[in-house]
Coordinates of C-alpha atoms in Angstrom, one line a residue:
M1 CA 135.3 67.5 112.2
P2 CA 138.7 67.5 110.6
K3 CA 141.8 66.9 112.7
Q4 CA 143.0 70.5 111.9
A5 CA 140.5 72.0 114.3
K6 CA 142.9 71.5 117.2
L7 CA 142.2 74.9 118.7
T8 CA 138.7 73.9 119.6
Q9 CA 140.1 71.4 122.2
G10 CA 142.5 71.6 125.1
S11 CA 143.7 74.5 127.3
T12 CA 143.0 77.9 125.8
L13 CA 145.8 79.4 127.9
K14 CA 148.2 76.8 126.4
H15 CA 147.1 77.7 122.9
V16 CA 147.4 81.4 123.5
S17 CA 150.9 81.0 125.1
I18 CA 152.2 78.8 122.3
M19 CA 150.7 80.8 119.5
S20 CA 152.0 84.1 121.0
F21 CA 155.4 82.8 121.8
T22 CA 156.1 81.4 118.4
G23 CA 154.7 84.5 116.7
A24 CA 156.9 86.7 119.0
L25 CA 160.0 84.8 118.1
G26 CA 159.4 85.4 114.4
L27 CA 158.6 89.1 114.9
M28 CA 161.7 89.7 117.1
A29 CA 163.9 87.9 114.6
M30 CA 162.7 90.3 111.9
F31 CA 163.3 93.3 114.1
L32 CA 166.7 92.1 115.0
V33 CA 167.7 91.5 111.4
D34 CA 166.5 95.1 110.6
L35 CA 168.8 96.4 113.3
V36 CA 171.7 94.3 112.0
D37 CA 171.0 95.4 108.4
M38 CA 171.3 99.1 109.4
L39 CA 174.4 98.3 111.4
F40 CA 176.1 96.8 108.3
L41 CA 175.1 99.7 106.1
S42 CA 176.4 102.2 108.7
M43 CA 179.8 100.5 108.5
L44 CA 180.1 101.7 104.9
D45 CA 180.9 105.2 106.2
E46 CA 178.3 106.6 103.8
R47 CA 175.6 108.5 105.6
E48 CA 173.4 108.5 102.4
A49 CA 173.2 104.7 102.5
V50 CA 171.4 104.6 105.9
A51 CA 169.2 107.5 104.9
A52 CA 168.3 105.8 101.6
V53 CA 167.1 102.7 103.4
G54 CA 165.1 104.9 105.8
F55 CA 163.3 106.5 103.0
A56 CA 162.7 103.2 101.2
S57 CA 161.4 101.6 104.4
T58 CA 158.6 104.1 104.6
I59 CA 157.2 102.9 101.2
M60 CA 158.0 99.3 102.0
F61 CA 155.9 99.6 105.2
F62 CA 152.9 100.3 103.1
T63 CA 153.4 97.3 100.9
V64 CA 154.1 95.0 103.8
S65 CA 150.9 96.3 105.5
I66 CA 148.9 95.2 102.5
S67 CA 150.4 91.7 102.8
I68 CA 149.7 91.5 106.6
A69 CA 146.1 92.7 106.0
V70 CA 145.4 89.9 103.4
S71 CA 147.0 87.3 105.7
I72 CA 144.7 88.4 108.5
A73 CA 141.8 87.8 106.2
A74 CA 143.2 84.4 105.3
T75 CA 143.6 83.4 109.0
A76 CA 140.1 84.5 109.9
L77 CA 138.3 82.8 106.9
V78 CA 140.2 79.6 107.0
A79 CA 140.0 79.1 110.8
R80 CA 136.3 79.8 110.8
A81 CA 135.7 77.2 108.1
I82 CA 137.9 74.6 109.9
G83 CA 135.9 75.3 113.1
E84 CA 132.7 74.6 111.2
G85 CA 134.1 71.3 110.1
D86 CA 134.0 72.3 106.4
Y87 CA 137.4 71.3 105.2
E88 CA 136.6 71.8 101.5
L89 CA 135.5 75.4 102.2
A90 CA 138.7 76.0 104.2
K91 CA 140.8 74.7 101.3
R92 CA 138.9 76.8 98.7
R93 CA 139.3 79.9 100.8
A94 CA 143.0 79.2 101.3
T95 CA 143.5 78.7 97.5
N96 CA 141.5 81.8 96.6
V97 CA 143.2 84.1 99.1
L98 CA 146.6 83.0 97.9
G99 CA 145.6 83.5 94.2
I100 CA 144.0 86.9 94.8
G101 CA 146.9 87.9 96.9
V102 CA 149.4 87.2 94.2
I103 CA 147.3 89.0 91.5
F104 CA 146.8 92.0 93.7
S105 CA 150.4 92.3 94.9
S106 CA 151.7 92.0 91.3
M107 CA 149.3 94.8 90.3
V108 CA 150.7 97.0 93.2
V109 CA 154.3 96.3 91.9
W110 CA 153.3 97.2 88.4
F111 CA 151.7 100.4 89.6
L112 CA 154.4 101.5 92.0
W113 CA 157.7 100.4 90.3
P114 CA 157.9 103.2 87.7
K115 CA 156.8 105.8 90.3
I116 CA 159.5 105.0 92.9
P117 CA 161.7 108.0 92.2
D118 CA 158.8 110.4 92.4
L119 CA 157.5 108.9 95.6
L120 CA 161.0 109.1 97.2
M121 CA 161.4 112.8 96.1
F122 CA 158.0 113.5 97.7
L123 CA 159.3 112.0 101.0
G124 CA 162.4 114.3 100.8
A125 CA 165.1 112.1 99.2
N126 CA 167.5 113.9 96.9
L127 CA 170.9 113.7 95.2
R128 CA 173.0 110.6 96.2
T129 CA 170.4 109.5 98.7
L130 CA 167.7 109.5 96.0
D131 CA 169.8 107.3 93.7
L132 CA 170.6 104.8 96.4
A133 CA 167.0 104.6 97.7
T134 CA 165.6 104.2 94.2
S135 CA 167.9 101.3 93.4
Y136 CA 167.3 99.7 96.8
L137 CA 163.5 99.9 96.5
Q138 CA 163.3 98.8 92.8
I139 CA 165.0 95.6 93.8
L140 CA 163.1 95.0 97.0
L141 CA 159.7 95.8 95.5
L142 CA 160.0 92.9 93.1
G143 CA 159.7 90.6 96.1
M144 CA 156.3 91.9 97.2
P145 CA 154.4 88.9 95.7
A146 CA 156.8 86.6 97.5
V147 CA 156.0 88.5 100.8
M148 CA 152.3 88.2 100.1
V149 CA 152.5 84.4 99.5
G150 CA 154.7 83.9 102.5
M151 CA 152.5 85.8 104.9
I152 CA 149.3 84.4 103.6
A153 CA 150.7 80.8 103.9
S154 CA 151.8 81.6 107.4
G155 CA 148.4 82.9 108.2
I156 CA 146.8 79.7 106.9
M157 CA 149.1 77.6 109.1
R158 CA 148.2 79.7 112.1
A159 CA 144.5 79.2 111.2
L160 CA 145.2 75.4 111.4
G161 CA 146.9 75.8 114.7
D162 CA 150.3 75.1 113.3
A163 CA 152.1 78.0 114.8
R164 CA 155.5 76.2 114.8
R165 CA 155.8 76.0 111.0
A166 CA 154.5 79.5 110.6
M167 CA 157.4 80.6 112.9
Y168 CA 159.9 78.5 110.9
A169 CA 159.1 80.5 107.8
T170 CA 159.9 83.8 109.5
L171 CA 163.0 82.5 111.2
V172 CA 164.4 81.0 108.0
C173 CA 163.8 84.3 106.2
S174 CA 165.6 86.3 109.0
V175 CA 168.6 83.9 109.2
I176 CA 169.2 83.9 105.4
N177 CA 168.9 87.7 105.4
A178 CA 171.4 88.0 108.2
V179 CA 173.9 85.6 106.5
L180 CA 173.7 87.1 103.1
D181 CA 173.9 90.7 104.2
P182 CA 177.6 90.9 105.0
I183 CA 178.5 88.7 102.0
L184 CA 176.7 90.8 99.4
I185 CA 177.4 94.2 101.1
F186 CA 181.1 93.7 101.9
V187 CA 182.5 90.7 100.1
F188 CA 180.9 91.4 96.7
G189 CA 181.0 95.2 97.4
L190 CA 177.4 95.7 96.4
G191 CA 176.6 98.1 99.3
V192 CA 172.9 99.1 99.5
D193 CA 172.0 97.0 96.5
G194 CA 173.6 94.0 98.3
A195 CA 171.3 94.6 101.3
A196 CA 168.3 94.7 98.9
I197 CA 169.3 91.5 97.1
A198 CA 169.8 89.7 100.4
S199 CA 166.3 90.7 101.6
L200 CA 164.8 89.7 98.3
L201 CA 166.4 86.2 98.4
A202 CA 165.4 85.8 102.0
R203 CA 161.8 86.5 101.1
F204 CA 161.8 83.8 98.5
S205 CA 163.1 81.4 101.1
M206 CA 160.1 82.3 103.3
V207 CA 157.8 81.4 100.4
A208 CA 159.5 78.0 100.1
V209 CA 159.1 77.1 103.8
S210 CA 155.6 78.3 104.2
Y211 CA 154.4 76.9 100.9
Y212 CA 155.8 73.5 101.9
G213 CA 153.8 73.6 105.1
V214 CA 150.5 74.6 103.4
V215 CA 150.8 72.3 100.3
T216 CA 152.8 69.2 101.4
V217 CA 152.0 69.0 105.1
H218 CA 148.4 70.2 105.3
R219 CA 147.3 69.8 101.7
M220 CA 145.4 73.0 101.8
L221 CA 146.0 74.2 98.2
G222 CA 143.6 73.3 95.4
Q223 CA 143.3 74.5 91.8
F224 CA 142.8 78.3 91.5
D225 CA 139.9 79.4 89.4
L226 CA 139.7 83.1 88.8
V227 CA 136.0 83.1 88.2
E228 CA 135.2 81.0 91.3
S229 CA 137.5 83.2 93.4
V230 CA 135.1 86.1 93.0
K231 CA 132.9 84.3 95.5
D232 CA 135.5 84.9 98.2
L233 CA 136.6 88.4 97.1
K234 CA 134.0 90.2 99.2
P235 CA 134.7 88.4 102.5
I236 CA 138.4 88.8 101.9
A237 CA 138.1 92.6 101.2
K238 CA 135.7 93.0 104.1
I239 CA 138.5 91.9 106.5
A240 CA 141.6 93.0 104.6
V241 CA 140.8 96.6 103.8
P242 CA 140.0 97.6 107.4
A243 CA 143.0 95.6 108.6
M244 CA 145.3 97.5 106.2
L245 CA 143.9 100.8 107.5
T246 CA 144.4 99.5 111.1
N247 CA 148.1 98.9 110.3
M248 CA 148.5 102.4 109.0
S249 CA 147.6 103.9 112.4
S250 CA 150.9 103.0 114.0
P251 CA 153.1 105.1 111.7
L252 CA 150.6 107.9 112.1
A253 CA 150.9 107.8 115.9
N254 CA 154.7 107.7 115.6
A255 CA 154.8 110.7 113.2
I256 CA 152.6 112.7 115.7
V257 CA 154.9 111.7 118.6
M258 CA 158.2 112.4 116.8
G259 CA 156.9 115.7 115.4
Y260 CA 156.0 116.9 118.9
A261 CA 159.2 115.6 120.5
A262 CA 161.2 117.7 118.0
Q263 CA 160.0 120.8 120.0
F264 CA 162.0 119.7 123.0
G265 CA 165.2 119.3 121.0
D266 CA 167.5 116.6 119.7
H267 CA 167.9 114.9 123.2
A268 CA 164.1 114.3 123.3
V269 CA 164.0 113.0 119.7
A270 CA 166.9 110.6 120.5
G271 CA 165.2 109.4 123.6
I272 CA 161.9 108.7 121.9
A273 CA 163.7 107.0 119.0
I274 CA 165.7 104.7 121.4
V275 CA 162.5 103.9 123.3
G276 CA 160.9 103.1 119.9
R277 CA 163.6 100.5 119.2
I278 CA 163.4 99.0 122.6
I279 CA 159.6 98.4 122.4
P280 CA 159.4 95.9 119.6
V281 CA 162.2 93.8 121.0
V282 CA 160.9 93.7 124.6
F283 CA 157.2 93.6 123.8
G284 CA 157.2 91.3 120.7
G285 CA 155.3 88.7 122.7
L286 CA 152.4 91.2 123.1
F287 CA 152.5 92.4 119.5
A288 CA 152.0 88.7 118.5
L289 CA 149.0 88.4 120.7
S290 CA 146.4 89.6 118.2
G291 CA 147.6 87.0 115.6
A292 CA 147.6 84.3 118.3
V293 CA 144.1 84.9 119.7
G294 CA 142.5 85.4 116.3
P295 CA 142.7 81.8 115.0
I296 CA 141.5 80.4 118.4
L297 CA 138.5 82.7 118.3
A298 CA 137.7 82.0 114.7
Q299 CA 137.9 78.2 115.0
N300 CA 135.7 78.1 118.1
Y301 CA 133.3 80.6 116.5
G302 CA 132.9 78.3 113.5
A303 CA 132.3 75.4 115.9
G304 CA 129.9 77.4 118.0
H305 CA 132.0 77.0 121.2
F306 CA 131.3 80.4 122.8
Q307 CA 132.4 79.5 126.3
R308 CA 135.9 78.6 124.8
M309 CA 135.9 82.0 123.1
H310 CA 135.3 83.7 126.5
N311 CA 138.0 81.5 128.0
A312 CA 140.4 82.4 125.2
M313 CA 140.0 86.1 125.9
T314 CA 140.5 85.5 129.6
S315 CA 143.6 83.4 128.9
A316 CA 145.0 86.2 126.7
V317 CA 144.6 88.7 129.5
V318 CA 146.3 86.3 132.0
Y319 CA 149.2 85.7 129.5
A320 CA 149.5 89.5 128.9
L321 CA 149.6 90.3 132.6
G322 CA 152.2 87.6 133.3
Y323 CA 154.3 88.8 130.3
C324 CA 154.1 92.4 131.4
I325 CA 155.0 91.8 135.0
L326 CA 158.1 89.7 133.9
L327 CA 159.3 91.9 131.1
C328 CA 158.5 95.3 132.6
S329 CA 160.3 94.3 135.8
T330 CA 163.3 93.2 133.7
L331 CA 163.2 96.4 131.8
Y332 CA 163.1 98.4 135.1
M333 CA 166.2 96.6 136.4
S334 CA 168.0 96.9 133.1
Q335 CA 167.6 100.7 132.6
H336 CA 171.2 101.5 133.5
F337 CA 172.5 99.0 131.0
L338 CA 170.3 100.4 128.3
I339 CA 171.4 104.0 129.0
T340 CA 175.0 102.8 128.8
I341 CA 174.7 100.7 125.6
F342 CA 172.9 103.6 123.8
N343 CA 175.4 106.1 125.1
A344 CA 172.5 108.2 126.4
T345 CA 173.1 111.3 128.4
D346 CA 171.1 114.1 130.0
D347 CA 167.4 114.3 128.8
T348 CA 167.8 111.2 126.6
A349 CA 168.8 109.1 129.6
H350 CA 165.9 110.6 131.7
L351 CA 163.4 109.6 129.0
I352 CA 164.7 106.0 129.0
R353 CA 164.5 105.9 132.8
F354 CA 161.0 107.3 132.8
F355 CA 159.8 104.7 130.2
A356 CA 161.4 101.8 132.0
T357 CA 160.0 102.9 135.3
Y358 CA 156.5 104.0 134.4
G359 CA 155.6 104.0 130.7
S360 CA 156.3 100.4 130.0
F361 CA 153.6 99.1 132.3
S362 CA 150.9 100.7 130.0
F363 CA 151.6 97.9 127.5
F364 CA 149.4 95.6 129.5
F365 CA 146.5 97.8 128.6
Q366 CA 147.7 98.0 125.0
S367 CA 147.5 94.2 125.0
L368 CA 143.8 94.5 125.9
L369 CA 143.5 96.6 122.6
F370 CA 145.3 93.8 120.7
I371 CA 142.9 91.2 122.1
A372 CA 139.9 93.5 121.1
I373 CA 141.4 93.8 117.6
A374 CA 141.6 90.0 117.3
V375 CA 137.9 89.7 118.3
F376 CA 136.7 92.3 115.8
N377 CA 138.9 91.1 112.9
N378 CA 138.0 87.5 113.2
L379 CA 134.4 87.7 114.2
G380 CA 133.0 89.9 111.4
R381 CA 133.5 93.5 112.6
P382 CA 136.9 94.6 111.4
L383 CA 135.9 98.3 111.0
S384 CA 135.8 98.5 114.8
S385 CA 139.5 97.6 114.9
T386 CA 140.2 100.4 112.5
L387 CA 138.3 102.9 114.5
L388 CA 139.9 101.9 117.8
N389 CA 143.4 102.0 116.4
F390 CA 143.0 105.3 114.6
G391 CA 141.3 106.7 117.8
R392 CA 144.3 105.7 119.8
A393 CA 146.7 107.1 117.2
T394 CA 144.9 110.5 117.1
I395 CA 142.7 111.6 120.0
G396 CA 144.4 109.0 122.2
T397 CA 147.8 110.5 121.4
W398 CA 148.0 114.1 120.3
P399 CA 145.9 115.9 122.9
L400 CA 147.4 113.8 125.7
I401 CA 151.1 114.3 124.8
V402 CA 150.5 118.0 124.3
F403 CA 148.8 118.4 127.7
F404 CA 151.3 116.3 129.7
G405 CA 154.2 117.7 127.6
W406 CA 153.1 121.2 128.6
I407 CA 153.1 120.2 132.3
M408 CA 156.1 117.8 132.5
G409 CA 158.2 118.5 129.5
A410 CA 159.5 115.6 127.3
E411 CA 158.6 113.0 129.8
G412 CA 155.0 114.0 129.3
I413 CA 155.1 112.5 125.8
I414 CA 155.6 109.1 127.2
L415 CA 153.0 109.6 129.9
G416 CA 150.5 110.9 127.4
Q417 CA 151.0 107.8 125.2
A418 CA 150.7 105.5 128.2
I419 CA 147.4 107.1 129.4
G420 CA 146.0 106.9 125.8
S421 CA 146.9 103.2 125.8
V422 CA 145.1 102.7 129.1
I423 CA 141.9 104.4 127.9
F424 CA 141.7 102.8 124.5
G425 CA 142.8 99.4 125.8
C426 CA 140.0 99.3 128.4
V427 CA 137.4 100.7 126.0
G428 CA 138.3 98.3 123.3
F429 CA 138.3 95.3 125.6
V430 CA 134.8 96.2 127.0
M431 CA 133.5 96.7 123.4
A432 CA 134.9 93.3 122.4
R433 CA 133.3 91.5 125.4
R434 CA 130.0 93.0 124.6
Y435 CA 130.2 92.1 121.0
L436 CA 131.1 88.5 121.8
N437 CA 128.1 88.4 124.2
K438 CA 125.9 89.8 121.4
L439 CA 127.1 87.1 119.0
E440 CA 126.4 84.5 121.6
Q441 CA 122.8 85.7 122.1
K442 CA 122.2 85.7 118.3
D443 CA 123.5 82.2 118.1
A444 CA 121.3 81.0 120.9
L445 CA 118.2 82.6 119.2
R446 CA 119.0 80.7 116.0
K447 CA 118.9 77.3 117.7
P448 CA 115.4 76.1 118.5
E449 CA 116.6 73.8 121.2
V450 CA 118.3 76.6 123.0
T451 CA 115.5 79.2 122.8
S452 CA 113.4 77.1 125.2
T453 CA 116.1 77.4 127.8
P454 CA 116.7 80.8 129.6
L455 CA 119.8 82.4 128.0
Y456 CA 121.3 83.4 131.3
S457 CA 120.2 80.4 133.3
S458 CA 123.7 79.9 134.7
T459 CA 123.8 83.5 136.0
P460 CA 123.1 83.8 139.8

């Protein structure tokens, strides 16, 4: 077995912790840069500039979701081949996913670029805001192939267990973006265009770092053959398409929540918006959990180490519980500081207190859903991830926030979301456990030497 199959050995808790922590650092760096980006643009004293980026971000979220989905497919397919000990298959899949990703992302750019003004007008942008948003998006969209390459390359490195270099790619991108932002926005006086150019250059830097890791360090890139790549198109699409739909469920849930919060007035909307900015910073370590557990499961599935796969799920739960106890307790003790720094008053402050005191603890159960998503995405049933996430975003959100909002007011929105996370987290985790047991039974039946031994011989 090639040396890259490092996730099939050693402590699963250690692997989960390292993979999650490095992934979380990268995610939180990106979230932080986004906040700094908006802060710099707000200093221009031009309200339309901030609004323009807001409109453009809606479309960019769609393009980034495509890149994330393809990178999930890359991680699952490469990690499984590495676990099987088939290094050449892993290399072929890495090459083909990168090649197909570049072709597909270039086609998306070609299709969307001339339609940018129409899309922005459909979202509600007009006049000066429309002009700024169009210019910003036209620059940034050109970097979509770079984002695709960077994310796929990072996914390949995670599949190999090299979470450190995958993190470096995201950190370098974030640092360069943060450094170039004030220079291009203020020193060169480019305003919104400067912010777009800074982000574009930063994305190319991510390509350089991640490409170096894949090609030079791990030697995982062969010669791309378009005809040969068709062999891997079906398995790539089988994972990537449901993963992309899964990513779309989060903005759907946010839209439902914000739309209902508006009925309680501006204070409720502000409170929900502030909570929405707190969540990715505080719980980044949980958002990275799915991407951390996935390669561990895939490598061990390829190697046929089912007990390690069960251990990996248990280790992920232990990690999530410890993380939530620590961060939720810190959040509870920091609620007065948060209210002060956001200048929150009245109902806005009450919502922040309610989330910090009660709602935040539901993220442990949401982490169970993240673990289930990793199981389904990496072990051949990605559609289940899509159904679970859309279920949480719809029937796990709207009826509950309406019911508890009717009883409790704006605080009921947070409670409804929390209860939805508890329900779908538990359901998803149980489904994932059963699916893993089913795969283990099928694997045992395929092995003649195992069929002669009772499958549950170790059970009391």
